[in-house]
Amino acid sequence: MTESATTISTSFQLQRYEGNPILSPLPGSAWESEVTTNPAAWYEDGQVKLIYRAAGNDAEHRVHLGMAVSKDGYNFERIQDEPILSPLVGSIDNGCVEDPRIVKIGDWYYITSATRPFPPGQYWLNEGHHADTCGHFPEEFPVALRDNLTSTHLFLTQDFKEWIRAGRLTNAALDDRDVVIFPEKVGGKWITIHRPMQWHGEGFPNKFPGIWMAKCDDLLEWKDMQLLAKGEYPWEEKIGANNPPLKTEHGWLQIYHGVGADKQYRLGALLMDLDDPMIVTHRTPEPIYEPVASYEKEGIYKGVCFPCGHAVIDGTYFLYYGGGDVHCAVATTPLHDLLNHLLANPVS
């Protein structure tokens, strides 16, 4: 944790599982010896599927997706010795598939994943966050591609063995990650949430990068995005969405991260109107979770809790997150307690 980082006391906190981390890098593995973090999750038929970001100690730091399963939501076992999905060499996702979010629509799992055209290299040692080999696009291409910035692609599967690389969900000119899909259409439209890094400052209503939303007829079409939420409190300058929205009787529940001046990744929550999610009805003024454990304060990034997935099991809300950009962990709360806390904080 940086010297300027402080712990923020709040009236409500998710409960950290005493058995954390639930998944850690596997020594000797070619593809997950350095990183197993930022997991998506899906619960059905009495089993939690955890889809996590993984990387070995290769200098390029090419990022894959692995998978582990659990019957109780706490104790996970890897399903195989190989990734379930890897970057496709020579493609636009050649560098990485990372920070997945998952929803199931019909018989298909829809997974959004941040991608890069070239591996990012050991970004914790490289402030440019890209490998030296990324300057292969002609100068006529958007700078986001030439600088190896992130976009978001959609991957479809029914069995986590065969995959459809469906295409880009974001504008090629933007560094746009933290993209999630609503699990169902609302008002006859698909809805996606975004975090375009360039859209802030002069000419924008948000001083720092914020959460944007798009409604569309086709997930892959050009999106007319509108600002949904921006940083409002000292602990959240830059903000971005985490797990896909969860439909509840009180609205769409969205967990989001806030990064303040101390560079710590803390978590907040908001509720969006069921019929018009562009309306934020409730929002937590203080973080509901923040990095305090050693596996969150230390690692590749010192001071981060970053969830990409959740599950509700017998009324308990399980939030699956990455700690320190290295491990997978989980925090829980009765779902009604989280909702009651949100309902006590309406947006004026």
mmCIF file of C-alpha atoms in Angstrom:
data_model
loop_
_atom_site.group_PDB
_atom_site.id
_atom_site.type_symbol
_atom_site.label_atom_id
_atom_site.label_comp_id
_atom_site.label_asym_id
_atom_site.label_seq_id
_atom_site.Cartn_x
_atom_site.Cartn_y
_atom_site.Cartn_z
ATOM 1 C CA MET A 1 0.000 0.000 0.000
ATOM 2 C CA THR A 2 1.287 3.470 -0.804
ATOM 3 C CA GLU A 3 2.200 5.800 2.019
ATOM 4 C CA SER A 4 -0.773 8.033 1.259
ATOM 5 C CA ALA A 5 -3.283 5.142 1.309
ATOM 6 C CA THR A 6 -5.618 4.996 4.291
ATOM 7 C CA THR A 7 -8.355 2.646 5.390
ATOM 8 C CA ILE A 8 -11.819 4.189 5.133
ATOM 9 C CA SER A 9 -14.230 3.098 7.874
ATOM 10 C CA THR A 10 -17.788 2.516 6.682
ATOM 11 C CA SER A 11 -21.089 1.482 8.203
ATOM 12 C CA PHE A 12 -21.335 -1.566 5.917
ATOM 13 C CA GLN A 13 -18.662 -3.956 4.663
ATOM 14 C CA LEU A 14 -18.675 -7.204 2.760
ATOM 15 C CA GLN A 15 -17.167 -10.010 4.820
ATOM 16 C CA ARG A 16 -13.747 -11.265 3.748
ATOM 17 C CA TYR A 17 -13.540 -15.078 3.601
ATOM 18 C CA GLU A 18 -11.026 -16.284 6.165
ATOM 19 C CA GLY A 19 -9.808 -18.952 3.736
ATOM 20 C CA ASN A 20 -8.724 -16.428 1.100
ATOM 21 C CA PRO A 21 -7.129 -16.554 -1.358
ATOM 22 C CA ILE A 22 -9.282 -19.237 -2.948
ATOM 23 C CA LEU A 23 -7.004 -19.608 -5.993
ATOM 24 C CA SER A 24 -3.328 -18.704 -6.403
ATOM 25 C CA PRO A 25 -0.657 -19.072 -9.094
ATOM 26 C CA LEU A 26 0.469 -22.616 -9.773
ATOM 27 C CA PRO A 27 4.266 -23.036 -9.500
ATOM 28 C CA GLY A 28 5.800 -24.643 -12.550
ATOM 29 C CA SER A 29 2.866 -23.921 -14.849
ATOM 30 C CA ALA A 30 3.731 -22.412 -18.207
ATOM 31 C CA TRP A 31 0.549 -20.340 -18.291
ATOM 32 C CA GLU A 32 -0.550 -19.660 -14.681
ATOM 33 C CA SER A 33 2.568 -19.512 -12.512
ATOM 34 C CA GLU A 34 2.535 -15.703 -12.202
ATOM 35 C CA VAL A 35 -1.123 -14.689 -12.135
ATOM 36 C CA THR A 36 -4.535 -16.210 -11.348
ATOM 37 C CA THR A 37 -6.849 -13.265 -10.719
ATOM 38 C CA ASN A 38 -9.897 -11.112 -11.583
ATOM 39 C CA PRO A 39 -12.406 -13.956 -11.915
ATOM 40 C CA ALA A 40 -15.813 -14.069 -13.569
ATOM 41 C CA ALA A 41 -18.330 -16.443 -12.002
ATOM 42 C CA TRP A 42 -21.496 -18.293 -12.950
ATOM 43 C CA TYR A 43 -23.668 -20.359 -10.611
ATOM 44 C CA GLU A 44 -26.039 -23.066 -11.834
ATOM 45 C CA ASP A 45 -26.938 -26.669 -11.010
ATOM 46 C CA GLY A 46 -25.271 -26.400 -7.612
ATOM 47 C CA GLN A 47 -21.877 -25.460 -9.010
ATOM 48 C CA VAL A 48 -19.910 -22.200 -9.276
ATOM 49 C CA LYS A 49 -17.808 -21.872 -12.411
ATOM 50 C CA LEU A 50 -14.894 -19.505 -11.861
ATOM 51 C CA ILE A 51 -13.280 -18.167 -15.044
ATOM 52 C CA TYR A 52 -10.070 -16.380 -14.177
ATOM 53 C CA ARG A 53 -7.288 -14.394 -15.791
ATOM 54 C CA ALA A 54 -4.008 -16.332 -15.865
ATOM 55 C CA ALA A 55 -0.433 -15.765 -16.975
ATOM 56 C CA GLY A 56 2.934 -17.457 -16.583
ATOM 57 C CA ASN A 57 6.296 -15.835 -16.022
ATOM 58 C CA ASP A 58 7.056 -15.352 -19.720
ATOM 59 C CA ALA A 59 8.536 -11.962 -20.587
ATOM 60 C CA GLU A 60 5.704 -11.173 -23.008
ATOM 61 C CA HIS A 61 3.074 -11.854 -20.310
ATOM 62 C CA ARG A 62 0.519 -13.333 -22.678
ATOM 63 C CA VAL A 63 -2.766 -13.664 -20.731
ATOM 64 C CA HIS A 64 -5.168 -16.629 -20.867
ATOM 65 C CA LEU A 65 -8.404 -17.736 -19.212
ATOM 66 C CA GLY A 66 -8.489 -20.681 -16.822
ATOM 67 C CA MET A 67 -11.403 -22.330 -15.068
ATOM 68 C CA ALA A 68 -12.059 -23.811 -11.628
ATOM 69 C CA VAL A 69 -15.287 -25.142 -10.076
ATOM 70 C CA SER A 70 -16.810 -25.367 -6.604
ATOM 71 C CA LYS A 71 -19.879 -26.871 -4.980
ATOM 72 C CA ASP A 72 -19.887 -24.570 -1.949
ATOM 73 C CA GLY A 73 -18.633 -21.298 -3.455
ATOM 74 C CA TYR A 74 -15.449 -21.325 -1.375
ATOM 75 C CA ASN A 75 -13.351 -24.378 -2.260
ATOM 76 C CA PHE A 76 -12.307 -24.551 -5.909
ATOM 77 C CA GLU A 77 -10.592 -27.134 -8.075
ATOM 78 C CA ARG A 78 -9.095 -26.491 -11.499
ATOM 79 C CA ILE A 79 -10.850 -28.448 -14.236
ATOM 80 C CA GLN A 80 -7.842 -29.049 -16.478
ATOM 81 C CA ASP A 81 -4.131 -28.425 -16.977
ATOM 82 C CA GLU A 82 -4.601 -26.124 -19.962
ATOM 83 C CA PRO A 83 -6.362 -22.779 -20.443
ATOM 84 C CA ILE A 84 -9.974 -22.892 -21.540
ATOM 85 C CA LEU A 85 -9.271 -19.921 -23.843
ATOM 86 C CA SER A 86 -6.012 -18.390 -25.067
ATOM 87 C CA PRO A 87 -5.068 -15.452 -27.264
ATOM 88 C CA LEU A 88 -5.172 -16.281 -30.955
ATOM 89 C CA VAL A 89 -1.774 -15.559 -32.461
ATOM 90 C CA GLY A 90 -2.032 -13.199 -35.406
ATOM 91 C CA SER A 91 -5.478 -11.941 -34.368
ATOM 92 C CA ILE A 92 -6.652 -8.747 -32.707
ATOM 93 C CA ASP A 93 -6.644 -10.592 -29.355
ATOM 94 C CA ASN A 94 -3.119 -11.937 -29.888
ATOM 95 C CA GLY A 95 -1.841 -10.293 -26.688
ATOM 96 C CA CYS A 96 -4.344 -11.204 -24.026
ATOM 97 C CA VAL A 97 -7.832 -12.245 -23.031
ATOM 98 C CA GLU A 98 -8.342 -10.978 -19.513
ATOM 99 C CA ASP A 99 -10.743 -9.679 -16.861
ATOM 100 C CA PRO A 100 -13.707 -11.733 -18.127
ATOM 101 C CA ARG A 101 -17.354 -11.096 -17.288
ATOM 102 C CA ILE A 102 -19.952 -13.776 -17.954
ATOM 103 C CA VAL A 103 -23.717 -13.957 -18.440
ATOM 104 C CA LYS A 104 -25.814 -16.797 -19.813
ATOM 105 C CA ILE A 105 -28.470 -16.053 -22.412
ATOM 106 C CA GLY A 106 -30.430 -19.062 -23.604
ATOM 107 C CA ASP A 107 -28.005 -21.953 -24.057
ATOM 108 C CA TRP A 108 -24.992 -19.715 -24.609
ATOM 109 C CA TYR A 109 -22.470 -18.210 -22.230
ATOM 110 C CA TYR A 110 -21.539 -14.685 -23.272
ATOM 111 C CA ILE A 111 -18.099 -13.632 -22.046
ATOM 112 C CA THR A 112 -16.714 -10.144 -22.493
ATOM 113 C CA SER A 113 -12.965 -9.894 -22.171
ATOM 114 C CA ALA A 114 -10.406 -7.132 -22.415
ATOM 115 C CA THR A 115 -7.958 -7.802 -25.249
ATOM 116 C CA ARG A 116 -4.795 -6.335 -26.752
ATOM 117 C CA PRO A 117 -3.319 -6.962 -30.204
ATOM 118 C CA PHE A 118 0.106 -7.632 -28.614
ATOM 119 C CA PRO A 119 1.123 -9.020 -25.227
ATOM 120 C CA PRO A 120 1.453 -6.254 -22.602
ATOM 121 C CA GLY A 121 4.849 -7.367 -21.350
ATOM 122 C CA GLN A 122 5.646 -7.222 -17.645
ATOM 123 C CA TYR A 123 3.557 -4.095 -17.160
ATOM 124 C CA TRP A 124 4.394 -3.781 -13.475
ATOM 125 C CA LEU A 125 7.943 -2.986 -14.654
ATOM 126 C CA ASN A 126 6.849 -1.076 -17.751
ATOM 127 C CA GLU A 127 4.875 2.115 -17.198
ATOM 128 C CA GLY A 128 3.879 2.121 -20.865
ATOM 129 C CA HIS A 129 1.839 -1.059 -20.210
ATOM 130 C CA HIS A 130 2.773 -2.568 -23.553
ATOM 131 C CA ALA A 131 5.485 -4.726 -25.048
ATOM 132 C CA ASP A 132 8.250 -3.264 -27.196
ATOM 133 C CA THR A 133 6.963 -5.237 -30.182
ATOM 134 C CA CYS A 134 3.594 -3.489 -30.467
ATOM 135 C CA GLY A 135 4.483 -0.887 -33.080
ATOM 136 C CA HIS A 136 3.450 -3.038 -36.020
ATOM 137 C CA PHE A 137 0.286 -1.220 -37.089
ATOM 138 C CA PRO A 138 0.684 1.362 -39.870
ATOM 139 C CA GLU A 139 0.375 4.948 -38.691
ATOM 140 C CA GLU A 140 -3.000 5.220 -40.454
ATOM 141 C CA PHE A 141 -4.523 2.958 -37.804
ATOM 142 C CA PRO A 142 -6.059 4.374 -34.599
ATOM 143 C CA VAL A 143 -3.542 5.233 -31.913
ATOM 144 C CA ALA A 144 -5.308 2.841 -29.521
ATOM 145 C CA LEU A 145 -4.200 -0.048 -31.743
ATOM 146 C CA ARG A 146 -0.738 1.339 -32.411
ATOM 147 C CA ASP A 147 -0.193 1.852 -28.673
ATOM 148 C CA ASN A 148 -1.536 -1.621 -27.810
ATOM 149 C CA LEU A 149 -4.359 -0.265 -25.655
ATOM 150 C CA THR A 150 -7.265 -2.435 -24.579
ATOM 151 C CA SER A 151 -10.483 -3.091 -26.421
ATOM 152 C CA THR A 152 -13.229 -5.534 -25.478
ATOM 153 C CA HIS A 153 -14.279 -8.576 -27.464
ATOM 154 C CA LEU A 154 -17.189 -10.969 -27.112
ATOM 155 C CA PHE A 155 -16.605 -14.714 -26.818
ATOM 156 C CA LEU A 156 -19.414 -17.291 -26.945
ATOM 157 C CA THR A 157 -19.443 -20.890 -25.787
ATOM 158 C CA GLN A 158 -21.856 -23.592 -24.703
ATOM 159 C CA ASP A 159 -19.355 -25.943 -23.092
ATOM 160 C CA PHE A 160 -16.131 -23.938 -22.422
ATOM 161 C CA LYS A 161 -14.394 -26.139 -24.982
ATOM 162 C CA GLU A 162 -15.507 -24.792 -28.343
ATOM 163 C CA TRP A 163 -15.579 -21.021 -28.762
ATOM 164 C CA ILE A 164 -16.910 -18.399 -31.144
ATOM 165 C CA ARG A 165 -14.826 -15.246 -31.301
ATOM 166 C CA ALA A 166 -17.842 -13.081 -32.057
ATOM 167 C CA GLY A 167 -16.100 -9.738 -32.504
ATOM 168 C CA ARG A 168 -15.275 -6.360 -31.034
ATOM 169 C CA LEU A 169 -17.807 -4.664 -28.748
ATOM 170 C CA THR A 170 -15.942 -1.359 -28.582
ATOM 171 C CA ASN A 171 -14.718 1.447 -30.792
ATOM 172 C CA ALA A 172 -11.252 0.692 -32.182
ATOM 173 C CA ALA A 173 -10.182 4.266 -31.416
ATOM 174 C CA LEU A 174 -10.870 3.923 -27.680
ATOM 175 C CA ASP A 175 -9.170 2.254 -24.763
ATOM 176 C CA ASP A 176 -12.420 0.716 -23.523
ATOM 177 C CA ARG A 177 -12.444 -2.078 -20.944
ATOM 178 C CA ASP A 178 -14.649 -2.942 -17.960
ATOM 179 C CA VAL A 179 -17.365 -3.749 -20.488
ATOM 180 C CA VAL A 180 -20.297 -5.790 -19.207
ATOM 181 C CA ILE A 181 -23.531 -6.999 -20.780
ATOM 182 C CA PHE A 182 -26.897 -6.968 -19.040
ATOM 183 C CA PRO A 183 -28.142 -10.568 -18.719
ATOM 184 C CA GLU A 184 -31.371 -9.780 -20.582
ATOM 185 C CA LYS A 185 -32.805 -7.139 -22.881
ATOM 186 C CA VAL A 186 -34.408 -4.133 -21.212
ATOM 187 C CA GLY A 187 -37.134 -2.326 -23.135
ATOM 188 C CA GLY A 188 -36.352 -4.467 -26.152
ATOM 189 C CA LYS A 189 -32.716 -3.337 -26.237
ATOM 190 C CA TRP A 190 -29.377 -4.877 -25.386
ATOM 191 C CA ILE A 191 -27.505 -2.800 -22.830
ATOM 192 C CA THR A 192 -23.762 -2.653 -22.365
ATOM 193 C CA ILE A 193 -21.689 -0.764 -19.795
ATOM 194 C CA HIS A 194 -18.297 0.721 -20.720
ATOM 195 C CA ARG A 195 -15.326 2.636 -19.332
ATOM 196 C CA PRO A 196 -13.721 4.591 -22.219
ATOM 197 C CA MET A 197 -10.453 5.885 -20.763
ATOM 198 C CA GLN A 198 -10.138 8.867 -23.114
ATOM 199 C CA TRP A 199 -13.614 10.242 -22.398
ATOM 200 C CA HIS A 200 -13.009 12.649 -19.545
ATOM 201 C CA GLY A 201 -11.723 16.127 -18.874
ATOM 202 C CA GLU A 202 -12.326 19.144 -21.080
ATOM 203 C CA GLY A 203 -15.494 18.783 -23.140
ATOM 204 C CA PHE A 204 -16.863 15.954 -20.991
ATOM 205 C CA PRO A 205 -19.158 16.038 -17.939
ATOM 206 C CA ASN A 206 -16.710 13.872 -15.977
ATOM 207 C CA LYS A 207 -13.274 15.024 -14.792
ATOM 208 C CA PHE A 208 -11.963 11.454 -14.540
ATOM 209 C CA PRO A 209 -12.836 8.247 -16.451
ATOM 210 C CA GLY A 210 -16.373 7.154 -15.619
ATOM 211 C CA ILE A 211 -19.037 4.551 -16.329
ATOM 212 C CA TRP A 212 -20.913 4.877 -19.621
ATOM 213 C CA MET A 213 -23.893 2.951 -20.957
ATOM 214 C CA ALA A 214 -25.146 2.058 -24.418
ATOM 215 C CA LYS A 215 -28.462 0.682 -25.661
ATOM 216 C CA CYS A 216 -28.444 -1.180 -28.949
ATOM 217 C CA ASP A 217 -30.341 -3.629 -31.138
ATOM 218 C CA ASP A 218 -27.206 -5.622 -31.953
ATOM 219 C CA LEU A 219 -24.382 -6.115 -29.458
ATOM 220 C CA LEU A 220 -21.755 -5.615 -32.174
ATOM 221 C CA GLU A 221 -23.203 -2.438 -33.665
ATOM 222 C CA TRP A 222 -21.764 1.058 -33.255
ATOM 223 C CA LYS A 223 -22.834 2.286 -29.823
ATOM 224 C CA ASP A 224 -24.193 5.687 -28.831
ATOM 225 C CA MET A 225 -22.925 5.862 -25.258
ATOM 226 C CA GLN A 226 -24.187 8.087 -22.437
ATOM 227 C CA LEU A 227 -22.535 8.821 -19.097
ATOM 228 C CA LEU A 228 -24.100 6.715 -16.335
ATOM 229 C CA ALA A 229 -21.934 7.605 -13.323
ATOM 230 C CA LYS A 230 -18.785 9.537 -12.483
ATOM 231 C CA GLY A 231 -16.585 9.825 -9.422
ATOM 232 C CA GLU A 232 -18.429 11.681 -6.666
ATOM 233 C CA TYR A 233 -16.382 10.985 -3.530
ATOM 234 C CA PRO A 234 -12.694 11.331 -2.572
ATOM 235 C CA TRP A 235 -12.108 7.574 -2.698
ATOM 236 C CA GLU A 236 -13.350 7.327 -6.292
ATOM 237 C CA GLU A 237 -11.858 9.590 -8.921
ATOM 238 C CA LYS A 238 -11.682 7.064 -11.768
ATOM 239 C CA ILE A 239 -14.534 4.531 -11.614
ATOM 240 C CA GLY A 240 -15.523 1.485 -13.647
ATOM 241 C CA ALA A 241 -18.071 -1.327 -13.585
ATOM 242 C CA ASN A 242 -17.145 -4.770 -12.320
ATOM 243 C CA ASN A 243 -19.452 -7.813 -12.410
ATOM 244 C CA PRO A 244 -22.514 -7.877 -14.717
ATOM 245 C CA PRO A 245 -25.639 -6.226 -13.243
ATOM 246 C CA LEU A 246 -27.761 -8.432 -10.988
ATOM 247 C CA LYS A 247 -31.543 -8.102 -11.314
ATOM 248 C CA THR A 248 -33.256 -7.631 -7.949
ATOM 249 C CA GLU A 249 -36.728 -6.464 -6.921
ATOM 250 C CA HIS A 250 -35.258 -3.072 -6.046
ATOM 251 C CA GLY A 251 -33.325 -2.508 -9.260
ATOM 252 C CA TRP A 252 -30.232 -3.633 -11.128
ATOM 253 C CA LEU A 253 -27.393 -4.101 -8.640
ATOM 254 C CA GLN A 254 -23.997 -3.011 -9.950
ATOM 255 C CA ILE A 255 -20.702 -3.316 -8.092
ATOM 256 C CA TYR A 256 -18.074 -0.844 -9.253
ATOM 257 C CA HIS A 257 -14.512 0.091 -8.388
ATOM 258 C CA GLY A 258 -13.231 3.508 -7.472
ATOM 259 C CA VAL A 259 -9.608 4.617 -7.641
ATOM 260 C CA GLY A 260 -8.714 7.713 -5.636
ATOM 261 C CA ALA A 261 -5.589 9.794 -5.325
ATOM 262 C CA ASP A 262 -3.909 7.042 -3.276
ATOM 263 C CA LYS A 263 -4.332 4.623 -6.236
ATOM 264 C CA GLN A 264 -6.162 2.041 -4.138
ATOM 265 C CA TYR A 265 -8.970 0.040 -5.772
ATOM 266 C CA ARG A 266 -12.008 0.162 -3.465
ATOM 267 C CA LEU A 267 -15.528 -1.068 -4.205
ATOM 268 C CA GLY A 268 -18.881 0.666 -4.198
ATOM 269 C CA ALA A 269 -22.374 -0.326 -5.286
ATOM 270 C CA LEU A 270 -25.300 1.312 -7.044
ATOM 271 C CA LEU A 271 -28.840 0.457 -8.064
ATOM 272 C CA MET A 272 -30.257 1.239 -11.488
ATOM 273 C CA ASP A 273 -33.951 1.487 -12.313
ATOM 274 C CA LEU A 274 -35.351 -1.825 -13.566
ATOM 275 C CA ASP A 275 -37.113 -0.304 -16.566
ATOM 276 C CA ASP A 276 -34.579 2.418 -17.391
ATOM 277 C CA PRO A 277 -31.091 1.512 -16.151
ATOM 278 C CA MET A 278 -29.815 4.945 -17.197
ATOM 279 C CA ILE A 279 -31.426 6.143 -13.951
ATOM 280 C CA VAL A 280 -29.233 5.506 -10.894
ATOM 281 C CA THR A 281 -31.581 5.388 -7.910
ATOM 282 C CA HIS A 282 -29.215 4.508 -5.040
ATOM 283 C CA ARG A 283 -25.453 4.608 -4.502
ATOM 284 C CA THR A 284 -23.067 3.923 -1.631
ATOM 285 C CA PRO A 285 -21.235 7.102 -0.518
ATOM 286 C CA GLU A 286 -18.484 5.069 1.163
ATOM 287 C CA PRO A 287 -16.698 1.944 -0.049
ATOM 288 C CA ILE A 288 -18.202 -1.410 0.871
ATOM 289 C CA TYR A 289 -14.842 -3.174 0.484
ATOM 290 C CA GLU A 290 -11.197 -2.149 0.253
ATOM 291 C CA PRO A 291 -7.728 -3.716 0.219
ATOM 292 C CA VAL A 292 -6.509 -4.515 3.729
ATOM 293 C CA ALA A 293 -5.278 -8.141 3.546
ATOM 294 C CA SER A 294 -1.712 -8.964 2.501
ATOM 295 C CA TYR A 295 -2.852 -10.643 -0.735
ATOM 296 C CA GLU A 296 -4.622 -7.379 -1.658
ATOM 297 C CA LYS A 297 -1.996 -4.893 -0.489
ATOM 298 C CA GLU A 298 0.929 -6.766 -2.044
ATOM 299 C CA GLY A 299 1.417 -8.263 -5.479
ATOM 300 C CA ILE A 300 1.803 -6.994 -9.017
ATOM 301 C CA TYR A 301 -0.477 -4.073 -8.103
ATOM 302 C CA LYS A 302 -0.248 -3.070 -4.468
ATOM 303 C CA GLY A 303 -3.696 -2.261 -3.167
ATOM 304 C CA VAL A 304 -6.428 -3.687 -5.350
ATOM 305 C CA CYS A 305 -9.695 -5.587 -4.949
ATOM 306 C CA PHE A 306 -11.112 -6.137 -8.434
ATOM 307 C CA PRO A 307 -14.197 -8.339 -8.893
ATOM 308 C CA CYS A 308 -15.465 -9.598 -12.225
ATOM 309 C CA GLY A 309 -18.077 -12.075 -11.009
ATOM 310 C CA HIS A 310 -20.672 -12.887 -8.398
ATOM 311 C CA ALA A 311 -23.208 -15.519 -7.372
ATOM 312 C CA VAL A 312 -26.218 -15.721 -5.072
ATOM 313 C CA ILE A 313 -26.368 -19.017 -3.143
ATOM 314 C CA ASP A 314 -29.211 -19.562 -0.663
ATOM 315 C CA GLY A 315 -29.600 -15.827 -0.140
ATOM 316 C CA THR A 316 -25.880 -15.159 0.341
ATOM 317 C CA TYR A 317 -24.167 -12.834 -2.097
ATOM 318 C CA PHE A 318 -20.707 -14.092 -3.145
ATOM 319 C CA LEU A 319 -18.437 -11.498 -4.743
ATOM 320 C CA TYR A 320 -15.413 -13.005 -6.495
ATOM 321 C CA TYR A 321 -12.463 -10.678 -6.933
ATOM 322 C CA GLY A 322 -8.797 -10.409 -7.747
ATOM 323 C CA GLY A 323 -6.343 -9.376 -5.048
ATOM 324 C CA GLY A 324 -3.128 -7.586 -5.912
ATOM 325 C CA ASP A 325 -3.484 -8.579 -9.593
ATOM 326 C CA VAL A 326 -2.262 -12.041 -8.507
ATOM 327 C CA HIS A 327 -4.846 -14.080 -6.552
ATOM 328 C CA CYS A 328 -8.570 -14.917 -6.591
ATOM 329 C CA ALA A 329 -10.578 -14.272 -3.429
ATOM 330 C CA VAL A 330 -14.190 -14.014 -2.273
ATOM 331 C CA ALA A 331 -16.241 -11.799 0.020
ATOM 332 C CA THR A 332 -19.831 -12.419 1.107
ATOM 333 C CA THR A 333 -22.889 -10.825 2.682
ATOM 334 C CA PRO A 334 -26.567 -11.640 2.952
ATOM 335 C CA LEU A 335 -27.969 -10.139 -0.241
ATOM 336 C CA HIS A 336 -30.776 -8.392 1.652
ATOM 337 C CA ASP A 337 -28.207 -6.629 3.877
ATOM 338 C CA LEU A 338 -26.425 -5.192 0.846
ATOM 339 C CA LEU A 339 -29.724 -4.114 -0.706
ATOM 340 C CA ASN A 340 -30.936 -2.552 2.551
ATOM 341 C CA HIS A 341 -27.682 -0.603 2.808
ATOM 342 C CA LEU A 342 -28.169 0.677 -0.717
ATOM 343 C CA LEU A 343 -31.818 1.553 -0.131
ATOM 344 C CA ALA A 344 -30.704 3.728 2.798
ATOM 345 C CA ASN A 345 -28.648 5.794 0.343
ATOM 346 C CA PRO A 346 -30.956 7.174 -2.364
ATOM 347 C CA VAL A 347 -29.542 9.424 -5.058
ATOM 348 C CA SER A 348 -30.989 12.899 -4.582
#
